[in-house]
GROMACS .gro file of C-alpha atoms in nm:
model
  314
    1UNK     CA    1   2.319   2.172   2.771
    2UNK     CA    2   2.176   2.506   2.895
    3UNK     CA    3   1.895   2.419   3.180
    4UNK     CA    4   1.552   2.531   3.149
    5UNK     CA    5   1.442   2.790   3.405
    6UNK     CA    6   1.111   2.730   3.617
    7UNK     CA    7   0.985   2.975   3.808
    8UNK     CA    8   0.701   2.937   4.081
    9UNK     CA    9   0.550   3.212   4.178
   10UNK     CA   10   0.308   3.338   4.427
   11UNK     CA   11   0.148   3.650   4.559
   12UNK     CA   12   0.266   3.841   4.817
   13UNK     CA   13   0.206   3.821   5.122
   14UNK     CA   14   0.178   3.447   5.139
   15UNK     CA   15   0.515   3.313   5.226
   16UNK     CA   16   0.402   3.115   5.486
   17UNK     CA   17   0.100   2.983   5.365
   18UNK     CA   18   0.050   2.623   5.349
   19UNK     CA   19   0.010   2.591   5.009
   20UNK     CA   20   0.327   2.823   4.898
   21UNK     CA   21   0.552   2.632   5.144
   22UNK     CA   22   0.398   2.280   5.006
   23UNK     CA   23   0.350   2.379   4.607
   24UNK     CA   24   0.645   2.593   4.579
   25UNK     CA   25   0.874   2.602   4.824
   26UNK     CA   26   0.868   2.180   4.873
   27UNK     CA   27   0.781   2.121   4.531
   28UNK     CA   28   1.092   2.319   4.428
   29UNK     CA   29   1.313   2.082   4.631
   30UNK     CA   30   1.140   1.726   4.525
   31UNK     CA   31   1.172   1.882   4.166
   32UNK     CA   32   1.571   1.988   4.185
   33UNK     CA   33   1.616   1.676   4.349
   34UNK     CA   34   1.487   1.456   4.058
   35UNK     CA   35   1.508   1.673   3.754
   36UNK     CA   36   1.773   1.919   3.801
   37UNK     CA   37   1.984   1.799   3.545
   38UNK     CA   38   1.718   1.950   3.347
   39UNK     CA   39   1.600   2.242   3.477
   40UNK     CA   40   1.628   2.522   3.741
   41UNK     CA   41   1.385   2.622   4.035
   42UNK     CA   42   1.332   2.885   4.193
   43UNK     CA   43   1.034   3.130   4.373
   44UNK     CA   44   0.959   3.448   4.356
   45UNK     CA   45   0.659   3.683   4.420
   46UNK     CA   46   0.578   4.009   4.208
   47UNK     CA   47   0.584   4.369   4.311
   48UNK     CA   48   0.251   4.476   4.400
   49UNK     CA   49   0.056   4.662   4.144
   50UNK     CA   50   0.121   5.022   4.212
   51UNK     CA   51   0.495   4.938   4.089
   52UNK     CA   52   0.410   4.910   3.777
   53UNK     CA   53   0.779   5.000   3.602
   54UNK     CA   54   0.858   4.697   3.846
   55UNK     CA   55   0.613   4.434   3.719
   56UNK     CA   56   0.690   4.480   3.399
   57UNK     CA   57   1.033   4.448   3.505
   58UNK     CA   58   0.958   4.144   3.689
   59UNK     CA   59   0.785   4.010   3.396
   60UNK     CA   60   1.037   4.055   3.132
   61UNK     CA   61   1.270   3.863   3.372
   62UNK     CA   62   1.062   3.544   3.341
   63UNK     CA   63   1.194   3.525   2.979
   64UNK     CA   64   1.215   3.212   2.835
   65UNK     CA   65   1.101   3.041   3.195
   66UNK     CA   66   0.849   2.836   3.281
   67UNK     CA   67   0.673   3.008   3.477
   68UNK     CA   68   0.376   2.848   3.737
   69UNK     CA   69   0.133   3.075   3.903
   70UNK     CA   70  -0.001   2.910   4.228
   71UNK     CA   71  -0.359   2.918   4.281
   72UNK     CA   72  -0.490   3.336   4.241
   73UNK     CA   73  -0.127   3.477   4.151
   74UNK     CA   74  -0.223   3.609   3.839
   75UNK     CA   75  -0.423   3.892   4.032
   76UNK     CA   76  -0.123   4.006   4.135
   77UNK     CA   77  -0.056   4.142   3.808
   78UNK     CA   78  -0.139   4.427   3.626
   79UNK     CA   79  -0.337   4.324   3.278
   80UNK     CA   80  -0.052   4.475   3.090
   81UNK     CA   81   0.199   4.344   3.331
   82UNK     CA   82   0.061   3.960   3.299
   83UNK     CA   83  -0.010   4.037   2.898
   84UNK     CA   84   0.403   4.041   2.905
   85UNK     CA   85   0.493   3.784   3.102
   86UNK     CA   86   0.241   3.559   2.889
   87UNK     CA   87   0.498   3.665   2.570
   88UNK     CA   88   0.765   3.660   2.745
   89UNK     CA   89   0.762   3.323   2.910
   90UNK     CA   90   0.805   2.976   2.774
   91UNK     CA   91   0.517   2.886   2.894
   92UNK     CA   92   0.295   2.916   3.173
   93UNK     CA   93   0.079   2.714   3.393
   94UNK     CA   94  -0.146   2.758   3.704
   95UNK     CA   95  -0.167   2.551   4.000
   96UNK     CA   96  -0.521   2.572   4.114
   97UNK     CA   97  -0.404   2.379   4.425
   98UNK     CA   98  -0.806   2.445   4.648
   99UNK     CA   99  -0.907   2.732   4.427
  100UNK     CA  100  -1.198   2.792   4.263
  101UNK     CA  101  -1.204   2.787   3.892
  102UNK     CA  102  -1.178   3.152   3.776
  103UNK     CA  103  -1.365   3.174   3.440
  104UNK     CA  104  -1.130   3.542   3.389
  105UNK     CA  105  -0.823   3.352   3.402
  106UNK     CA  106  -0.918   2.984   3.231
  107UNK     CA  107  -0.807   3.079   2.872
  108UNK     CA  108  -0.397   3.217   3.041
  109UNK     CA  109  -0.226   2.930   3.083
  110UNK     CA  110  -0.071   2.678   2.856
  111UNK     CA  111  -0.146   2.380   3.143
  112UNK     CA  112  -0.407   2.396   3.444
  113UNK     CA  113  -0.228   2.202   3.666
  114UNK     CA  114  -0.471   2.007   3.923
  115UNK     CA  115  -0.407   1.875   4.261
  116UNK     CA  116  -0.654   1.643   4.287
  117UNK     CA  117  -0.861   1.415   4.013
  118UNK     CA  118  -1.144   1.582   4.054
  119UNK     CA  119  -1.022   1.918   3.993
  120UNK     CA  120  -0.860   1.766   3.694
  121UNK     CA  121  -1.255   1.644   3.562
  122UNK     CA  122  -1.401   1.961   3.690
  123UNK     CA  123  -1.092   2.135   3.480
  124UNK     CA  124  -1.150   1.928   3.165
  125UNK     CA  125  -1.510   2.018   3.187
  126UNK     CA  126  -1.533   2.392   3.197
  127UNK     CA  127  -1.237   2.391   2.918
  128UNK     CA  128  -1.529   2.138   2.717
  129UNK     CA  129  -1.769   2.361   2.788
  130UNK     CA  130  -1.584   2.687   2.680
  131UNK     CA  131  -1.561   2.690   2.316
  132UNK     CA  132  -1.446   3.071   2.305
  133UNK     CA  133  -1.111   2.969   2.494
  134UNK     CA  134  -0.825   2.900   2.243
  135UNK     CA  135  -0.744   2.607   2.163
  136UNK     CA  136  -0.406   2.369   2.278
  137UNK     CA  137  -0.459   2.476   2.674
  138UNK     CA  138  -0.434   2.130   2.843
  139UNK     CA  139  -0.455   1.960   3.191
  140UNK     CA  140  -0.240   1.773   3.404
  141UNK     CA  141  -0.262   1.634   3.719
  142UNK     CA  142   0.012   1.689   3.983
  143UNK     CA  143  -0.042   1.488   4.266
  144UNK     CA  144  -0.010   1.687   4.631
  145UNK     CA  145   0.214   1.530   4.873
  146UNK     CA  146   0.301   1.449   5.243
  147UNK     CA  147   0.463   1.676   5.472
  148UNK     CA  148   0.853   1.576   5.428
  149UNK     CA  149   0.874   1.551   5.821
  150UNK     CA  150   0.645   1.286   5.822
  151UNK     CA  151   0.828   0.941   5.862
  152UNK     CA  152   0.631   0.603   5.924
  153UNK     CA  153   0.620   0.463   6.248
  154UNK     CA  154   0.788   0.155   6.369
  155UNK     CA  155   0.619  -0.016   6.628
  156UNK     CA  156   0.230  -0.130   6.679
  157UNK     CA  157   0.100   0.021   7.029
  158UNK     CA  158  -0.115  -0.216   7.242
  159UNK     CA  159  -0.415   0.118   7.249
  160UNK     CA  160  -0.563   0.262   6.897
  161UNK     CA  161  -0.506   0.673   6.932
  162UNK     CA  162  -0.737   0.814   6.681
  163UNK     CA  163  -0.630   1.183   6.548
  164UNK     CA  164  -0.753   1.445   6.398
  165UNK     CA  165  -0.545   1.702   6.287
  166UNK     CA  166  -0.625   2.097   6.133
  167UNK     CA  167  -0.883   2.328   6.175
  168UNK     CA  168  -1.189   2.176   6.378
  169UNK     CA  169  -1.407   2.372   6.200
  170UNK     CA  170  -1.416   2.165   5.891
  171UNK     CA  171  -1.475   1.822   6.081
  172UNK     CA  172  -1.764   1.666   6.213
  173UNK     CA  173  -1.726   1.443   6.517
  174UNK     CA  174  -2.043   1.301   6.724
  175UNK     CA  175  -2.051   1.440   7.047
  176UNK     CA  176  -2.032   1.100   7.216
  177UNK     CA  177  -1.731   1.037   7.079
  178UNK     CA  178  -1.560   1.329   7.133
  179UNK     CA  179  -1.294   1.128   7.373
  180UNK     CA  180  -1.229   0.918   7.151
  181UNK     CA  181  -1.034   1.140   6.895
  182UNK     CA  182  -0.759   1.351   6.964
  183UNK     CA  183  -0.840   1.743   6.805
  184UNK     CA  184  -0.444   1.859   6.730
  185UNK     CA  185  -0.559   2.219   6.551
  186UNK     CA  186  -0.327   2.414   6.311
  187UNK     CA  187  -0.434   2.641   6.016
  188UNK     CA  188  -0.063   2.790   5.946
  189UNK     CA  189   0.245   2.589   5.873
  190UNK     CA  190   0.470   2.658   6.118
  191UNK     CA  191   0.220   2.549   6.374
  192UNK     CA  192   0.233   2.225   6.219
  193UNK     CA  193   0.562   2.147   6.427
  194UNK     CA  194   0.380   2.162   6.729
  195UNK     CA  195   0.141   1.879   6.637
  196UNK     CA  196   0.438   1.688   6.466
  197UNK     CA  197   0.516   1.381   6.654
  198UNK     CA  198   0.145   1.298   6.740
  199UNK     CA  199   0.066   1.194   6.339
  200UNK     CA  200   0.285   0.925   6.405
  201UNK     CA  201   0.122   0.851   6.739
  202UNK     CA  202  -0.221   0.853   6.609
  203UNK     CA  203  -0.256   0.501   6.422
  204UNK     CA  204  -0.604   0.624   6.286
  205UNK     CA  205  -0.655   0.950   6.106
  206UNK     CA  206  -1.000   1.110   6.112
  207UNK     CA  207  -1.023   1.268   5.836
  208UNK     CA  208  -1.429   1.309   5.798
  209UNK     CA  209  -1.536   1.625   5.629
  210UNK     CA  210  -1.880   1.810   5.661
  211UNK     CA  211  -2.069   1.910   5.451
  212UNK     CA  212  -1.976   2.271   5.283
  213UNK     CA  213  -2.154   2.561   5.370
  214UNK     CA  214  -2.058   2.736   5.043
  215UNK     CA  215  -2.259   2.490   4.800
  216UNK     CA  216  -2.201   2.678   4.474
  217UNK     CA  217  -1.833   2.708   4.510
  218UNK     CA  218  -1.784   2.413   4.572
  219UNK     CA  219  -1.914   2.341   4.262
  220UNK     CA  220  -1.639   2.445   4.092
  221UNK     CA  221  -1.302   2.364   4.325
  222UNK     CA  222  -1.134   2.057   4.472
  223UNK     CA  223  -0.910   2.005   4.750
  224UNK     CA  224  -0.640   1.785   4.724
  225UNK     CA  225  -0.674   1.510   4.966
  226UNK     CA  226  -0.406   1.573   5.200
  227UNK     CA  227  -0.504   1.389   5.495
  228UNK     CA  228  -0.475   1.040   5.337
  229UNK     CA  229  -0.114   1.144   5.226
  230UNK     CA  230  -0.025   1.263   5.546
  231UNK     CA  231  -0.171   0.950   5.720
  232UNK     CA  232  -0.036   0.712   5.444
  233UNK     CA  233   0.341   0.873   5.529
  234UNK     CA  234   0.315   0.784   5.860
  235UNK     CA  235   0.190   0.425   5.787
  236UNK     CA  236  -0.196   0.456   5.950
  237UNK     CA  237  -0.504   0.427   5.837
  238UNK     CA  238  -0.734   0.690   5.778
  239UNK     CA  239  -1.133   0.697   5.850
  240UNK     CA  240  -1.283   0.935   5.641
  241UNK     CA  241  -1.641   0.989   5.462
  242UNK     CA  242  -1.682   0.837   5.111
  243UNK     CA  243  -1.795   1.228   5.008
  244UNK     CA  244  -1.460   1.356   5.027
  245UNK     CA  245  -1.298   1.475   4.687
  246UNK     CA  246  -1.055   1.150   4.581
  247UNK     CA  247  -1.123   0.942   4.847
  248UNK     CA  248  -1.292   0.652   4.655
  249UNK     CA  249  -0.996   0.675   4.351
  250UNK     CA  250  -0.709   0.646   4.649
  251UNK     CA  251  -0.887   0.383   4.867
  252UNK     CA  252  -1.139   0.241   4.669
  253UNK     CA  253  -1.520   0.152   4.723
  254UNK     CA  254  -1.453  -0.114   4.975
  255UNK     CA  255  -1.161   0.031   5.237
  256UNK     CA  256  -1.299  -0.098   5.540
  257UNK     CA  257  -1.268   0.255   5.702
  258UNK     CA  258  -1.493   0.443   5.483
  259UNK     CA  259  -1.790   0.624   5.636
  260UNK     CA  260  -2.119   0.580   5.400
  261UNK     CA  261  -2.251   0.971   5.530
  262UNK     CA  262  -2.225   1.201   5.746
  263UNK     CA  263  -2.466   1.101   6.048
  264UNK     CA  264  -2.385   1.053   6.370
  265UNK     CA  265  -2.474   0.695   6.345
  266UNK     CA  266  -2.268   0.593   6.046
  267UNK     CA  267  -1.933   0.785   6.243
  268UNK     CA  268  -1.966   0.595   6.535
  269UNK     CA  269  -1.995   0.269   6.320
  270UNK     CA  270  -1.699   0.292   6.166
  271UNK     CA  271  -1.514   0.458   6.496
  272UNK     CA  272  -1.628   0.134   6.647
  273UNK     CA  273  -1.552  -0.084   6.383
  274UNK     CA  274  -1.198   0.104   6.379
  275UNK     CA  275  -1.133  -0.003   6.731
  276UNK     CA  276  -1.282  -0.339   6.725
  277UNK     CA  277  -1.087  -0.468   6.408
  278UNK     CA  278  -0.723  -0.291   6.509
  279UNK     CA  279  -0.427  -0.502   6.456
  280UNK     CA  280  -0.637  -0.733   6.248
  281UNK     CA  281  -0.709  -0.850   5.884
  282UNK     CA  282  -0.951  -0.522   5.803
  283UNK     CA  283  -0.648  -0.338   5.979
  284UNK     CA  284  -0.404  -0.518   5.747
  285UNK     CA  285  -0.614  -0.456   5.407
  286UNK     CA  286  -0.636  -0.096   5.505
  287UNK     CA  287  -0.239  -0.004   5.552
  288UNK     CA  288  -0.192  -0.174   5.163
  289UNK     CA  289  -0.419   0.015   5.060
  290UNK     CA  290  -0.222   0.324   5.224
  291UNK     CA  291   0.104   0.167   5.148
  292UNK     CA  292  -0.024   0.150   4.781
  293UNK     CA  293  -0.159   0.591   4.827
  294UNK     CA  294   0.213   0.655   4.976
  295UNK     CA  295   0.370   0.529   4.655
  296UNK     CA  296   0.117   0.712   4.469
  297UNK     CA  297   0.201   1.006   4.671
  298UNK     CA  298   0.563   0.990   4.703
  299UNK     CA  299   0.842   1.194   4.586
  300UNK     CA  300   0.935   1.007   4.280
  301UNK     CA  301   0.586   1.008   4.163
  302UNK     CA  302   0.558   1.345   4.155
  303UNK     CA  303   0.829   1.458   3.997
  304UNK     CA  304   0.760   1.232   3.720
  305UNK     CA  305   0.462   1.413   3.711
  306UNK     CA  306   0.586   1.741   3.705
  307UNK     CA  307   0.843   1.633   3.443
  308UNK     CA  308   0.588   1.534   3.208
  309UNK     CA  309   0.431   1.878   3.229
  310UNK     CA  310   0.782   2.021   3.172
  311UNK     CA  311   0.805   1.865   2.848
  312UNK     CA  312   0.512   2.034   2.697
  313UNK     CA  313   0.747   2.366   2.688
  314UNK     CA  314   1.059   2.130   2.507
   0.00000   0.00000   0.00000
């Protein structure tokens, strides 16, 4: 049996972006490794616009493939280039990974693909609420997943290290307990190495998020909640604020490391709380509940995921 192709794409430009190396690059490999029996993976990027013998070239060469267009890749396309791959393709989806929901683009794919659940209700919505769009575009949720260098730990330090790891800019940590969390920064991937062996370290993820200073976009994107994967792969337990996107559906209402808001007050609570009940019962109910988000998260699960939005195109 001839395999189906499937084609992620992305813009250029972006090749070592954390989402292309984690929705394409990775996702490629969890997906050969599960369903290639099936199908075929592979990435590519368009030429820019000004080629435009090239793009339709490019297009035409996505026949019969599935193709996925991470986050904004259709604006790499020229309207008459992306008018042929839309023919020419099997079918195609986009991965709105973090992105805003771009009303331009809502009525191109056969699937939205979502990264988190509340992309995929914010997703369902706006589709609802469009009745101009054609009809038979669906949604399906593709769950976003650990780092593949992350391995759980195997012993229990004596101390608690709490962590915080990415770009400090989109935390908020009271000032008096600064010491008490670890700041590893990275915004690119491959300075993600450097802070490698400290998520295992780190017992406790902090993984509180402020409050956005872009209000109305916000309104209309998601982020996938990649801390708690990261933490659960590592076998810790994350403290984050009930406020972030997924948190409640992964850990539910009563993880004992949930932060009710964003004061200064409530943080220290639970960074208190965090310390006082380590190696305990809490501490015990919180990894099953992570143990339960790293199954959710894992390899398998997703490619059974992405298999099911394979077969739409059978």
């Amino acid at each position: 049996m001839e395999k189906t192709r499937v084609v992620f794409v992305h813009k250029q430009g972006h090749v070592h972006f954390g989402a292309k190396v984690m929705r394409c690059d990775q996702m490629a490999q969890i997906s050969s490794r599960y369903l290639g029996g099936k199908y075929t993976f592979e990435i590519a990027s368009p030429p820019k616009k000004k080629f435009a013998v090239r793009q339709r070239r490019f297009a035409k060469g996505c026949s019969d493939a599935i193709v996925i267009l991470l986050k904004n890749a259709a604006q790499s396309f020229t309207p008459e280039a992306l008018d042929i791959l839309r023919r020419s393709a099997r079918g195609v989806c986009i991965d709105h990974v973090d992105a805003p929901i771009n009303s331009e683009t809502l009525g191109l794919p056969d699937v939205h693909i979502a990264a988190s659940r509340k992309s995929e209700m914010l997703l369902k919505k706006r589709l609802e609420d469009n009745k101009a769009i054609r009809s038979g575009i669906t949604v399906a949720h593709l769950c976003h997943h650990a780092d593949p260098r992350l391995v759980a730990a195997s012993d229990t330090p004596d101390k608690l290290e709490i962590g915080y790891f990415g770009n400090i800019g989109n935390t908020l940590l009271p000032a008096q307990y600064e010491k008490d969390v670890h700041v590893y920064p990275f915004t690119k991937t491959d300075e993600f190495s450097s802070v490698l062996r400290h998520f295992q370290d780190s017992r406790l993820h902090y993984g509180v998020r402020g409050a956005s200073a872009r209000p109305a976009i916000e309104r209309r994107m998601a982020k996938p909640f990649t801390k708690v994967f990261n933490a659960a792969a590592v076998g810790a337990n994350i403290l984050v604020n009930r406020q972030v996107d997924d948190a409640i559906h992964y850990l539910g209402d009563d993880y004992p490391y949930l932060v009710d808001d964003l004061t200064e007050q409530s943080n220290g609570e639970r960074i208190d709380f965090a310390r006082s009940s380590y190696g305990g019962p809490d501490w015990q109910r919180g990894l099953n509940v992570m143990a339960d988000v790293r199954e959710k998260s894992s390899p398998a699960a997703e490619a059974r995921e992405m298999e099911q939005i394979l077969a739409v195109f059978n």
